[in-house]
Amino acid sequence: MQIYLPIAEIPVNVLTILAMGLTVGFLSGMFGIGGGFLMTPLLIFLGIPPAIAVGTQSTSVVASSVTGALAHFARRSIDFKMGGVLLAGGTAGSLSGIYLFKLLSAIGQVDLMISIIYVVFLTIIGGLMMVESVQAMRVARNGGAGGRARGRGHHSWIHGLPFKMRFRRSKLYISVIPPILVGYFVGTLSAIMGVGGGFIMIPAMIYLLRMPTSVVIGTSFFQIVFVTALTGVMHAYENQAVDIVLGFILVIGGAVGAQFGVRVGEKLQGEQVRALLAALLLIIGVRLGIDLISRPDDLYSIVVMSSGT
Protein backbone atom coordinates (compact mmCIF):
# COMPACT_ATOMS: atom_id res chain seq x y z
CA MET A 1 0.00 0.00 0.00
CA GLN A 2 1.88 3.01 -1.33
CA ILE A 3 1.49 6.61 -0.20
CA TYR A 4 3.26 9.73 -1.42
CA LEU A 5 5.14 11.87 1.10
CA PRO A 6 4.73 15.54 0.09
CA ILE A 7 7.80 16.96 1.86
CA ALA A 8 10.18 14.03 1.35
CA GLU A 9 8.84 13.78 -2.23
CA ILE A 10 9.00 9.98 -2.45
CA PRO A 11 6.42 7.15 -2.30
CA VAL A 12 6.61 4.71 0.63
CA ASN A 13 4.75 1.63 1.83
CA VAL A 14 2.40 2.57 4.68
CA LEU A 15 2.61 -0.86 6.32
CA THR A 16 6.41 -0.70 6.34
CA ILE A 17 6.41 2.72 8.03
CA LEU A 18 3.76 1.58 10.53
CA ALA A 19 5.77 -1.54 11.41
CA MET A 20 8.87 0.59 11.93
CA GLY A 21 6.89 2.87 14.26
CA LEU A 22 5.61 -0.08 16.29
CA THR A 23 9.08 -1.60 16.64
CA VAL A 24 10.82 1.63 17.59
CA GLY A 25 7.99 2.55 19.96
CA PHE A 26 8.38 -0.82 21.68
CA LEU A 27 12.12 -0.27 22.11
CA SER A 28 11.47 3.28 23.28
CA GLY A 29 9.20 2.06 26.07
CA MET A 30 11.59 -0.70 27.08
CA PHE A 31 14.73 1.44 27.30
CA GLY A 32 13.23 4.82 28.25
CA ILE A 33 14.56 6.56 25.14
CA GLY A 34 12.91 8.59 22.43
CA GLY A 35 13.73 5.99 19.78
CA GLY A 36 15.12 8.51 17.31
CA PHE A 37 18.60 6.94 17.42
CA LEU A 38 17.02 3.94 15.68
CA MET A 39 14.20 5.47 13.64
CA THR A 40 16.24 8.23 11.99
CA PRO A 41 18.81 5.77 10.51
CA LEU A 42 15.97 3.45 9.44
CA LEU A 43 14.27 6.29 7.60
CA ILE A 44 17.56 7.17 5.93
CA PHE A 45 18.03 3.53 4.89
CA LEU A 46 14.50 3.67 3.41
CA GLY A 47 15.49 6.60 1.19
CA ILE A 48 14.13 9.54 3.20
CA PRO A 49 16.50 12.56 2.95
CA PRO A 50 18.46 12.86 6.23
CA ALA A 51 17.26 16.41 6.91
CA ILE A 52 13.60 15.34 6.51
CA ALA A 53 14.22 12.22 8.61
CA VAL A 54 15.62 14.33 11.46
CA GLY A 55 12.88 16.93 11.43
CA THR A 56 10.00 14.45 11.12
CA GLN A 57 11.38 12.05 13.70
CA SER A 58 11.57 14.86 16.24
CA THR A 59 7.78 15.16 16.11
CA SER A 60 7.08 11.42 16.23
CA VAL A 61 9.33 10.98 19.28
CA VAL A 62 6.90 13.16 21.22
CA ALA A 63 4.04 10.65 20.91
CA SER A 64 5.96 7.61 22.08
CA SER A 65 7.56 9.62 24.87
CA VAL A 66 4.20 10.94 26.11
CA THR A 67 2.75 7.45 26.41
CA GLY A 68 5.89 6.22 28.12
CA ALA A 69 5.92 9.19 30.51
CA LEU A 70 2.26 8.61 31.42
CA ALA A 71 2.98 4.97 32.19
CA HIS A 72 5.86 5.93 34.50
CA PHE A 73 3.82 8.74 36.06
CA ALA A 74 1.23 6.16 37.08
CA ARG A 75 4.05 4.19 38.74
CA ARG A 76 5.46 7.34 40.42
CA SER A 77 8.87 6.76 38.88
CA ILE A 78 9.55 10.33 37.68
CA ASP A 79 11.71 12.89 39.47
CA PHE A 80 9.93 16.06 38.31
CA LYS A 81 12.38 18.41 39.99
CA MET A 82 15.37 16.83 38.26
CA GLY A 83 13.38 16.67 35.04
CA GLY A 84 12.71 20.41 35.26
CA VAL A 85 16.42 21.20 35.63
CA LEU A 86 17.30 18.94 32.71
CA LEU A 87 14.52 20.56 30.69
CA ALA A 88 15.91 24.06 31.30
CA GLY A 89 19.23 23.04 29.80
CA GLY A 90 17.55 21.03 27.05
CA THR A 91 15.46 23.99 25.89
CA ALA A 92 18.53 26.19 25.47
CA GLY A 93 20.40 23.36 23.74
CA SER A 94 17.53 22.69 21.36
CA LEU A 95 17.44 26.31 20.19
CA SER A 96 21.22 26.24 19.65
CA GLY A 97 20.97 22.98 17.72
CA ILE A 98 18.28 24.36 15.40
CA TYR A 99 20.51 27.31 14.54
CA LEU A 100 23.46 24.99 13.85
CA PHE A 101 21.25 22.70 11.73
CA LYS A 102 20.11 25.68 9.65
CA LEU A 103 23.72 26.80 9.17
CA LEU A 104 24.82 23.33 8.01
CA SER A 105 21.85 23.17 5.63
CA ALA A 106 22.85 26.51 4.12
CA ILE A 107 26.35 25.25 3.27
CA GLY A 108 25.08 21.86 2.06
CA GLN A 109 26.80 19.71 4.70
CA VAL A 110 23.90 18.73 6.96
CA ASP A 111 23.45 15.18 5.56
CA LEU A 112 27.13 14.31 5.96
CA MET A 113 27.28 15.83 9.44
CA ILE A 114 24.22 13.87 10.61
CA SER A 115 25.77 10.58 9.49
CA ILE A 116 29.15 11.32 11.07
CA ILE A 117 27.62 12.36 14.40
CA TYR A 118 25.52 9.20 14.51
CA VAL A 119 28.50 6.93 13.83
CA VAL A 120 30.70 8.61 16.44
CA PHE A 121 28.19 8.83 19.27
CA LEU A 122 26.48 5.49 18.80
CA THR A 123 29.68 3.47 18.66
CA ILE A 124 31.42 5.28 21.54
CA ILE A 125 28.45 5.32 23.90
CA GLY A 126 27.39 1.81 22.92
CA GLY A 127 30.87 0.47 23.57
CA LEU A 128 31.20 2.15 26.96
CA MET A 129 27.75 1.00 28.04
CA MET A 130 28.44 -2.58 26.94
CA VAL A 131 31.68 -2.75 28.93
CA GLU A 132 30.03 -1.33 32.04
CA SER A 133 26.93 -3.53 31.84
CA VAL A 134 29.01 -6.69 31.40
CA GLN A 135 31.10 -5.73 34.43
CA ALA A 136 27.92 -5.02 36.45
CA MET A 137 26.48 -8.43 35.55
CA ARG A 138 29.70 -10.12 36.64
CA VAL A 139 29.62 -8.27 39.96
CA ALA A 140 25.99 -9.26 40.47
CA ARG A 141 26.84 -12.89 39.72
CA ASN A 142 29.60 -12.77 42.33
CA GLY A 143 27.21 -11.58 45.01
CA GLY A 144 27.70 -7.83 44.54
CA ALA A 145 31.33 -7.73 45.63
CA GLY A 146 32.94 -4.43 44.74
CA GLY A 147 29.69 -2.62 43.90
CA ARG A 148 29.75 -0.51 47.05
CA ALA A 149 33.33 0.57 46.56
CA ARG A 150 32.50 2.04 43.19
CA GLY A 151 29.75 4.18 44.62
CA ARG A 152 31.87 5.80 47.38
CA GLY A 153 33.40 9.13 46.36
CA HIS A 154 31.93 9.04 42.89
CA HIS A 155 30.40 12.50 43.37
CA SER A 156 33.53 14.12 44.83
CA TRP A 157 34.03 16.69 42.08
CA ILE A 158 30.32 17.34 41.68
CA HIS A 159 29.96 18.03 45.40
CA GLY A 160 32.47 20.85 45.06
CA LEU A 161 30.31 22.77 42.58
CA PRO A 162 28.05 25.66 43.70
CA PHE A 163 24.26 26.07 43.36
CA LYS A 164 23.36 22.83 45.08
CA MET A 165 19.81 21.57 45.13
CA ARG A 166 18.15 18.67 46.89
CA PHE A 167 16.34 16.15 44.70
CA ARG A 168 14.32 14.12 47.18
CA ARG A 169 12.87 11.66 44.69
CA SER A 170 16.36 10.72 43.48
CA LYS A 171 17.86 11.04 46.99
CA LEU A 172 20.52 13.43 45.73
CA TYR A 173 21.99 16.72 46.91
CA ILE A 174 24.12 18.03 44.06
CA SER A 175 24.82 21.17 42.04
CA VAL A 176 22.36 22.00 39.28
CA ILE A 177 25.24 22.76 36.92
CA PRO A 178 25.88 19.15 35.74
CA PRO A 179 22.18 18.42 35.02
CA ILE A 180 21.82 21.71 33.12
CA LEU A 181 24.92 20.96 31.02
CA VAL A 182 23.72 17.42 30.34
CA GLY A 183 20.32 18.79 29.30
CA TYR A 184 21.94 21.41 27.05
CA PHE A 185 24.14 18.86 25.32
CA VAL A 186 21.24 16.44 24.80
CA GLY A 187 18.98 19.23 23.55
CA THR A 188 21.56 20.25 20.95
CA LEU A 189 21.93 16.69 19.70
CA SER A 190 18.15 16.32 19.66
CA ALA A 191 17.88 19.16 17.15
CA ILE A 192 20.73 17.95 14.95
CA MET A 193 20.09 14.19 15.05
CA GLY A 194 16.30 14.02 15.40
CA VAL A 195 16.51 12.02 18.62
CA GLY A 196 15.06 12.35 22.08
CA GLY A 197 18.58 12.01 23.46
CA GLY A 198 17.77 9.17 25.84
CA PHE A 199 20.76 7.12 24.67
CA ILE A 200 22.94 9.87 26.16
CA MET A 201 20.62 11.12 28.88
CA ILE A 202 20.15 7.73 30.55
CA PRO A 203 23.89 6.87 30.83
CA ALA A 204 24.56 10.42 32.08
CA MET A 205 21.88 10.16 34.77
CA ILE A 206 23.11 6.73 35.88
CA TYR A 207 26.89 7.17 35.75
CA LEU A 208 27.38 10.94 36.14
CA LEU A 209 24.48 12.11 38.30
CA ARG A 210 24.20 8.71 40.04
CA MET A 211 20.40 8.71 39.97
CA PRO A 212 18.58 5.52 41.05
CA THR A 213 17.65 3.28 38.12
CA SER A 214 14.05 3.23 39.35
CA VAL A 215 13.51 6.90 38.35
CA VAL A 216 15.96 7.26 35.47
CA ILE A 217 13.72 6.04 32.64
CA GLY A 218 10.62 7.96 33.73
CA THR A 219 12.59 11.19 34.21
CA SER A 220 14.19 10.72 30.81
CA PHE A 221 10.76 10.41 29.20
CA PHE A 222 9.56 13.57 30.97
CA GLN A 223 12.44 15.64 29.63
CA ILE A 224 12.25 14.13 26.13
CA VAL A 225 8.57 15.06 25.69
CA PHE A 226 9.10 18.81 26.00
CA VAL A 227 12.50 19.10 24.30
CA THR A 228 11.47 17.11 21.21
CA ALA A 229 8.16 18.98 20.98
CA LEU A 230 10.08 22.27 20.84
CA THR A 231 12.58 20.80 18.38
CA GLY A 232 9.83 19.56 16.05
CA VAL A 233 8.08 22.94 15.99
CA MET A 234 11.35 24.77 15.31
CA HIS A 235 12.32 22.35 12.51
CA ALA A 236 8.94 22.89 10.86
CA TYR A 237 9.18 26.69 11.16
CA GLU A 238 12.87 27.32 10.48
CA ASN A 239 13.87 24.49 8.12
CA GLN A 240 10.57 23.20 6.62
CA ALA A 241 11.91 19.71 7.34
CA VAL A 242 8.84 18.03 8.85
CA ASP A 243 6.71 15.69 6.70
CA ILE A 244 3.32 15.62 8.43
CA VAL A 245 2.10 12.50 6.61
CA LEU A 246 5.19 10.50 7.54
CA GLY A 247 5.12 11.81 11.10
CA PHE A 248 1.46 10.88 11.57
CA ILE A 249 2.08 7.26 10.56
CA LEU A 250 5.10 7.02 12.85
CA VAL A 251 3.13 8.53 15.74
CA ILE A 252 0.41 5.87 15.50
CA GLY A 253 2.90 3.00 15.55
CA GLY A 254 5.13 4.54 18.20
CA ALA A 255 2.32 5.31 20.64
CA VAL A 256 1.04 1.73 20.56
CA GLY A 257 4.47 0.09 20.69
CA ALA A 258 5.67 2.15 23.65
CA GLN A 259 2.97 0.77 25.95
CA PHE A 260 4.10 -2.81 25.37
CA GLY A 261 7.75 -1.82 25.69
CA VAL A 262 7.22 -0.31 29.15
CA ARG A 263 5.69 -3.56 30.41
CA VAL A 264 8.54 -5.69 29.06
CA GLY A 265 11.20 -3.30 30.40
CA GLU A 266 9.85 -3.63 33.95
CA LYS A 267 10.55 -7.37 33.88
CA LEU A 268 14.23 -6.95 33.02
CA GLN A 269 17.09 -6.15 35.38
CA GLY A 270 18.90 -2.83 35.00
CA GLU A 271 22.11 -4.46 33.77
CA GLN A 272 20.23 -6.46 31.14
CA VAL A 273 18.43 -3.37 29.85
CA ARG A 274 21.70 -1.46 29.53
CA ALA A 275 23.40 -4.37 27.75
CA LEU A 276 20.57 -4.66 25.21
CA LEU A 277 20.60 -0.90 24.60
CA ALA A 278 24.39 -0.96 24.15
CA ALA A 279 24.11 -3.77 21.58
CA LEU A 280 21.55 -1.79 19.58
CA LEU A 281 23.70 1.33 19.62
CA LEU A 282 26.73 -0.60 18.36
CA ILE A 283 24.80 -2.35 15.58
CA ILE A 284 23.29 0.88 14.25
CA GLY A 285 26.59 2.76 14.55
CA VAL A 286 28.54 0.12 12.64
CA ARG A 287 25.85 -0.08 9.95
CA LEU A 288 25.90 3.69 9.40
CA GLY A 289 29.70 3.67 9.37
CA ILE A 290 29.76 1.06 6.62
CA ASP A 291 27.32 3.10 4.53
CA LEU A 292 29.40 6.21 5.10
CA ILE A 293 32.62 4.75 3.69
CA SER A 294 31.20 2.35 1.10
CA ARG A 295 31.14 3.26 -2.58
CA PRO A 296 27.76 4.66 -3.67
CA ASP A 297 25.81 3.15 -6.56
CA ASP A 298 25.85 6.48 -8.40
CA LEU A 299 29.19 8.25 -8.33
CA TYR A 300 27.77 11.37 -9.96
CA SER A 301 24.52 13.25 -9.68
CA ILE A 302 22.87 15.56 -12.20
CA VAL A 303 21.41 18.84 -11.00
CA VAL A 304 19.09 20.80 -13.30
CA MET A 305 19.90 24.49 -12.94
CA SER A 306 17.29 27.18 -13.47
CA SER A 307 17.59 29.53 -16.43
CA GLY A 308 18.38 32.45 -14.16
CA THR A 309 21.58 30.89 -12.79
GROMACS .gro file of C-alpha atoms in nm:
model
  309
    1MET     CA    1   0.000   0.000   0.000
    2GLN     CA    2   0.188   0.301  -0.133
    3ILE     CA    3   0.149   0.661  -0.020
    4TYR     CA    4   0.326   0.973  -0.142
    5LEU     CA    5   0.514   1.187   0.110
    6PRO     CA    6   0.473   1.554   0.009
    7ILE     CA    7   0.780   1.696   0.186
    8ALA     CA    8   1.018   1.403   0.135
    9GLU     CA    9   0.884   1.378  -0.223
   10ILE     CA   10   0.900   0.998  -0.245
   11PRO     CA   11   0.642   0.715  -0.230
   12VAL     CA   12   0.661   0.471   0.063
   13ASN     CA   13   0.475   0.163   0.183
   14VAL     CA   14   0.240   0.257   0.468
   15LEU     CA   15   0.261  -0.086   0.632
   16THR     CA   16   0.641  -0.070   0.634
   17ILE     CA   17   0.641   0.272   0.803
   18LEU     CA   18   0.376   0.158   1.053
   19ALA     CA   19   0.577  -0.154   1.141
   20MET     CA   20   0.887   0.059   1.193
   21GLY     CA   21   0.689   0.287   1.426
   22LEU     CA   22   0.561  -0.008   1.629
   23THR     CA   23   0.908  -0.160   1.664
   24VAL     CA   24   1.082   0.163   1.759
   25GLY     CA   25   0.799   0.255   1.996
   26PHE     CA   26   0.838  -0.082   2.168
   27LEU     CA   27   1.212  -0.027   2.211
   28SER     CA   28   1.147   0.328   2.328
   29GLY     CA   29   0.920   0.206   2.607
   30MET     CA   30   1.159  -0.070   2.708
   31PHE     CA   31   1.473   0.144   2.730
   32GLY     CA   32   1.323   0.482   2.825
   33ILE     CA   33   1.456   0.656   2.514
   34GLY     CA   34   1.291   0.859   2.243
   35GLY     CA   35   1.373   0.599   1.978
   36GLY     CA   36   1.512   0.851   1.731
   37PHE     CA   37   1.860   0.694   1.742
   38LEU     CA   38   1.702   0.394   1.568
   39MET     CA   39   1.420   0.547   1.364
   40THR     CA   40   1.624   0.823   1.199
   41PRO     CA   41   1.881   0.577   1.051
   42LEU     CA   42   1.597   0.345   0.944
   43LEU     CA   43   1.427   0.629   0.760
   44ILE     CA   44   1.756   0.717   0.593
   45PHE     CA   45   1.803   0.353   0.489
   46LEU     CA   46   1.450   0.367   0.341
   47GLY     CA   47   1.549   0.660   0.119
   48ILE     CA   48   1.413   0.954   0.320
   49PRO     CA   49   1.650   1.256   0.295
   50PRO     CA   50   1.846   1.286   0.623
   51ALA     CA   51   1.726   1.641   0.691
   52ILE     CA   52   1.360   1.534   0.651
   53ALA     CA   53   1.422   1.222   0.861
   54VAL     CA   54   1.562   1.433   1.146
   55GLY     CA   55   1.288   1.693   1.143
   56THR     CA   56   1.000   1.445   1.112
   57GLN     CA   57   1.138   1.205   1.370
   58SER     CA   58   1.157   1.486   1.624
   59THR     CA   59   0.778   1.516   1.611
   60SER     CA   60   0.708   1.142   1.623
   61VAL     CA   61   0.933   1.098   1.928
   62VAL     CA   62   0.690   1.316   2.122
   63ALA     CA   63   0.404   1.065   2.091
   64SER     CA   64   0.596   0.761   2.208
   65SER     CA   65   0.756   0.962   2.487
   66VAL     CA   66   0.420   1.094   2.611
   67THR     CA   67   0.275   0.745   2.641
   68GLY     CA   68   0.589   0.622   2.812
   69ALA     CA   69   0.592   0.919   3.051
   70LEU     CA   70   0.226   0.861   3.142
   71ALA     CA   71   0.298   0.497   3.219
   72HIS     CA   72   0.586   0.593   3.450
   73PHE     CA   73   0.382   0.874   3.606
   74ALA     CA   74   0.123   0.616   3.708
   75ARG     CA   75   0.405   0.419   3.874
   76ARG     CA   76   0.546   0.734   4.042
   77SER     CA   77   0.887   0.676   3.888
   78ILE     CA   78   0.955   1.033   3.768
   79ASP     CA   79   1.171   1.289   3.947
   80PHE     CA   80   0.993   1.606   3.831
   81LYS     CA   81   1.238   1.841   3.999
   82MET     CA   82   1.537   1.683   3.826
   83GLY     CA   83   1.338   1.667   3.504
   84GLY     CA   84   1.271   2.041   3.526
   85VAL     CA   85   1.642   2.120   3.563
   86LEU     CA   86   1.730   1.894   3.271
   87LEU     CA   87   1.452   2.056   3.069
   88ALA     CA   88   1.591   2.406   3.130
   89GLY     CA   89   1.923   2.304   2.980
   90GLY     CA   90   1.755   2.103   2.705
   91THR     CA   91   1.546   2.399   2.589
   92ALA     CA   92   1.853   2.619   2.547
   93GLY     CA   93   2.040   2.336   2.374
   94SER     CA   94   1.753   2.269   2.136
   95LEU     CA   95   1.744   2.631   2.019
   96SER     CA   96   2.122   2.624   1.965
   97GLY     CA   97   2.097   2.298   1.772
   98ILE     CA   98   1.828   2.436   1.540
   99TYR     CA   99   2.051   2.731   1.454
  100LEU     CA  100   2.346   2.499   1.385
  101PHE     CA  101   2.125   2.270   1.173
  102LYS     CA  102   2.011   2.568   0.965
  103LEU     CA  103   2.372   2.680   0.917
  104LEU     CA  104   2.482   2.333   0.801
  105SER     CA  105   2.185   2.317   0.563
  106ALA     CA  106   2.285   2.651   0.412
  107ILE     CA  107   2.635   2.525   0.327
  108GLY     CA  108   2.508   2.186   0.206
  109GLN     CA  109   2.680   1.971   0.470
  110VAL     CA  110   2.390   1.873   0.696
  111ASP     CA  111   2.345   1.518   0.556
  112LEU     CA  112   2.713   1.431   0.596
  113MET     CA  113   2.728   1.583   0.944
  114ILE     CA  114   2.422   1.387   1.061
  115SER     CA  115   2.577   1.058   0.949
  116ILE     CA  116   2.915   1.132   1.107
  117ILE     CA  117   2.762   1.236   1.440
  118TYR     CA  118   2.552   0.920   1.451
  119VAL     CA  119   2.850   0.693   1.383
  120VAL     CA  120   3.070   0.861   1.644
  121PHE     CA  121   2.819   0.883   1.927
  122LEU     CA  122   2.648   0.549   1.880
  123THR     CA  123   2.968   0.347   1.866
  124ILE     CA  124   3.142   0.528   2.154
  125ILE     CA  125   2.845   0.532   2.390
  126GLY     CA  126   2.739   0.181   2.292
  127GLY     CA  127   3.087   0.047   2.357
  128LEU     CA  128   3.120   0.215   2.696
  129MET     CA  129   2.775   0.100   2.804
  130MET     CA  130   2.844  -0.258   2.694
  131VAL     CA  131   3.168  -0.275   2.893
  132GLU     CA  132   3.003  -0.133   3.204
  133SER     CA  133   2.693  -0.353   3.184
  134VAL     CA  134   2.901  -0.669   3.140
  135GLN     CA  135   3.110  -0.573   3.443
  136ALA     CA  136   2.792  -0.502   3.645
  137MET     CA  137   2.648  -0.843   3.555
  138ARG     CA  138   2.970  -1.012   3.664
  139VAL     CA  139   2.962  -0.827   3.996
  140ALA     CA  140   2.599  -0.926   4.047
  141ARG     CA  141   2.684  -1.289   3.972
  142ASN     CA  142   2.960  -1.277   4.233
  143GLY     CA  143   2.721  -1.158   4.501
  144GLY     CA  144   2.770  -0.783   4.454
  145ALA     CA  145   3.133  -0.773   4.563
  146GLY     CA  146   3.294  -0.443   4.474
  147GLY     CA  147   2.969  -0.262   4.390
  148ARG     CA  148   2.975  -0.051   4.705
  149ALA     CA  149   3.333   0.057   4.656
  150ARG     CA  150   3.250   0.204   4.319
  151GLY     CA  151   2.975   0.418   4.462
  152ARG     CA  152   3.187   0.580   4.738
  153GLY     CA  153   3.340   0.913   4.636
  154HIS     CA  154   3.193   0.904   4.289
  155HIS     CA  155   3.040   1.250   4.337
  156SER     CA  156   3.353   1.412   4.483
  157TRP     CA  157   3.403   1.669   4.208
  158ILE     CA  158   3.032   1.734   4.168
  159HIS     CA  159   2.996   1.803   4.540
  160GLY     CA  160   3.247   2.085   4.506
  161LEU     CA  161   3.031   2.277   4.258
  162PRO     CA  162   2.805   2.566   4.370
  163PHE     CA  163   2.426   2.607   4.336
  164LYS     CA  164   2.336   2.283   4.508
  165MET     CA  165   1.981   2.157   4.513
  166ARG     CA  166   1.815   1.867   4.689
  167PHE     CA  167   1.634   1.615   4.470
  168ARG     CA  168   1.432   1.412   4.718
  169ARG     CA  169   1.287   1.166   4.469
  170SER     CA  170   1.636   1.072   4.348
  171LYS     CA  171   1.786   1.104   4.699
  172LEU     CA  172   2.052   1.343   4.573
  173TYR     CA  173   2.199   1.672   4.691
  174ILE     CA  174   2.412   1.803   4.406
  175SER     CA  175   2.482   2.117   4.204
  176VAL     CA  176   2.236   2.200   3.928
  177ILE     CA  177   2.524   2.276   3.692
  178PRO     CA  178   2.588   1.915   3.574
  179PRO     CA  179   2.218   1.842   3.502
  180ILE     CA  180   2.182   2.171   3.312
  181LEU     CA  181   2.492   2.096   3.102
  182VAL     CA  182   2.372   1.742   3.034
  183GLY     CA  183   2.032   1.879   2.930
  184TYR     CA  184   2.194   2.141   2.705
  185PHE     CA  185   2.414   1.886   2.532
  186VAL     CA  186   2.124   1.644   2.480
  187GLY     CA  187   1.898   1.923   2.355
  188THR     CA  188   2.156   2.025   2.095
  189LEU     CA  189   2.193   1.669   1.970
  190SER     CA  190   1.815   1.632   1.966
  191ALA     CA  191   1.788   1.916   1.715
  192ILE     CA  192   2.073   1.795   1.495
  193MET     CA  193   2.009   1.419   1.505
  194GLY     CA  194   1.630   1.402   1.540
  195VAL     CA  195   1.651   1.202   1.862
  196GLY     CA  196   1.506   1.235   2.208
  197GLY     CA  197   1.858   1.201   2.346
  198GLY     CA  198   1.777   0.917   2.584
  199PHE     CA  199   2.076   0.712   2.467
  200ILE     CA  200   2.294   0.987   2.616
  201MET     CA  201   2.062   1.112   2.888
  202ILE     CA  202   2.015   0.773   3.055
  203PRO     CA  203   2.389   0.687   3.083
  204ALA     CA  204   2.456   1.042   3.208
  205MET     CA  205   2.188   1.016   3.477
  206ILE     CA  206   2.311   0.673   3.588
  207TYR     CA  207   2.689   0.717   3.575
  208LEU     CA  208   2.738   1.094   3.614
  209LEU     CA  209   2.448   1.211   3.830
  210ARG     CA  210   2.420   0.871   4.004
  211MET     CA  211   2.040   0.871   3.997
  212PRO     CA  212   1.858   0.552   4.105
  213THR     CA  213   1.765   0.328   3.812
  214SER     CA  214   1.405   0.323   3.935
  215VAL     CA  215   1.351   0.690   3.835
  216VAL     CA  216   1.596   0.726   3.547
  217ILE     CA  217   1.372   0.604   3.264
  218GLY     CA  218   1.062   0.796   3.373
  219THR     CA  219   1.259   1.119   3.421
  220SER     CA  220   1.419   1.072   3.081
  221PHE     CA  221   1.076   1.041   2.920
  222PHE     CA  222   0.956   1.357   3.097
  223GLN     CA  223   1.244   1.564   2.963
  224ILE     CA  224   1.225   1.413   2.613
  225VAL     CA  225   0.857   1.506   2.569
  226PHE     CA  226   0.910   1.881   2.600
  227VAL     CA  227   1.250   1.910   2.430
  228THR     CA  228   1.147   1.711   2.121
  229ALA     CA  229   0.816   1.898   2.098
  230LEU     CA  230   1.008   2.227   2.084
  231THR     CA  231   1.258   2.080   1.838
  232GLY     CA  232   0.983   1.956   1.605
  233VAL     CA  233   0.808   2.294   1.599
  234MET     CA  234   1.135   2.477   1.531
  235HIS     CA  235   1.232   2.235   1.251
  236ALA     CA  236   0.894   2.289   1.086
  237TYR     CA  237   0.918   2.669   1.116
  238GLU     CA  238   1.287   2.732   1.048
  239ASN     CA  239   1.387   2.449   0.812
  240GLN     CA  240   1.057   2.320   0.662
  241ALA     CA  241   1.191   1.971   0.734
  242VAL     CA  242   0.884   1.803   0.885
  243ASP     CA  243   0.671   1.569   0.670
  244ILE     CA  244   0.332   1.562   0.843
  245VAL     CA  245   0.210   1.250   0.661
  246LEU     CA  246   0.519   1.050   0.754
  247GLY     CA  247   0.512   1.181   1.110
  248PHE     CA  248   0.146   1.088   1.157
  249ILE     CA  249   0.208   0.726   1.056
  250LEU     CA  250   0.510   0.702   1.285
  251VAL     CA  251   0.313   0.853   1.574
  252ILE     CA  252   0.041   0.587   1.550
  253GLY     CA  253   0.290   0.300   1.555
  254GLY     CA  254   0.513   0.454   1.820
  255ALA     CA  255   0.232   0.531   2.064
  256VAL     CA  256   0.104   0.173   2.056
  257GLY     CA  257   0.447   0.009   2.069
  258ALA     CA  258   0.567   0.215   2.365
  259GLN     CA  259   0.297   0.077   2.595
  260PHE     CA  260   0.410  -0.281   2.537
  261GLY     CA  261   0.775  -0.182   2.569
  262VAL     CA  262   0.722  -0.031   2.915
  263ARG     CA  263   0.569  -0.356   3.041
  264VAL     CA  264   0.854  -0.569   2.906
  265GLY     CA  265   1.120  -0.330   3.040
  266GLU     CA  266   0.985  -0.363   3.395
  267LYS     CA  267   1.055  -0.737   3.388
  268LEU     CA  268   1.423  -0.695   3.302
  269GLN     CA  269   1.709  -0.615   3.538
  270GLY     CA  270   1.890  -0.283   3.500
  271GLU     CA  271   2.211  -0.446   3.377
  272GLN     CA  272   2.023  -0.646   3.114
  273VAL     CA  273   1.843  -0.337   2.985
  274ARG     CA  274   2.170  -0.146   2.953
  275ALA     CA  275   2.340  -0.437   2.775
  276LEU     CA  276   2.057  -0.466   2.521
  277LEU     CA  277   2.060  -0.090   2.460
  278ALA     CA  278   2.439  -0.096   2.415
  279ALA     CA  279   2.411  -0.377   2.158
  280LEU     CA  280   2.155  -0.179   1.958
  281LEU     CA  281   2.370   0.133   1.962
  282LEU     CA  282   2.673  -0.060   1.836
  283ILE     CA  283   2.480  -0.235   1.558
  284ILE     CA  284   2.329   0.088   1.425
  285GLY     CA  285   2.659   0.276   1.455
  286VAL     CA  286   2.854   0.012   1.264
  287ARG     CA  287   2.585  -0.008   0.995
  288LEU     CA  288   2.590   0.369   0.940
  289GLY     CA  289   2.970   0.367   0.937
  290ILE     CA  290   2.976   0.106   0.662
  291ASP     CA  291   2.732   0.310   0.453
  292LEU     CA  292   2.940   0.621   0.510
  293ILE     CA  293   3.262   0.475   0.369
  294SER     CA  294   3.120   0.235   0.110
  295ARG     CA  295   3.114   0.326  -0.258
  296PRO     CA  296   2.776   0.466  -0.367
  297ASP     CA  297   2.581   0.315  -0.656
  298ASP     CA  298   2.585   0.648  -0.840
  299LEU     CA  299   2.919   0.825  -0.833
  300TYR     CA  300   2.777   1.137  -0.996
  301SER     CA  301   2.452   1.325  -0.968
  302ILE     CA  302   2.287   1.556  -1.220
  303VAL     CA  303   2.141   1.884  -1.100
  304VAL     CA  304   1.909   2.080  -1.330
  305MET     CA  305   1.990   2.449  -1.294
  306SER     CA  306   1.729   2.718  -1.347
  307SER     CA  307   1.759   2.953  -1.643
  308GLY     CA  308   1.838   3.245  -1.416
  309THR     CA  309   2.158   3.089  -1.279
   0.00000   0.00000   0.00000
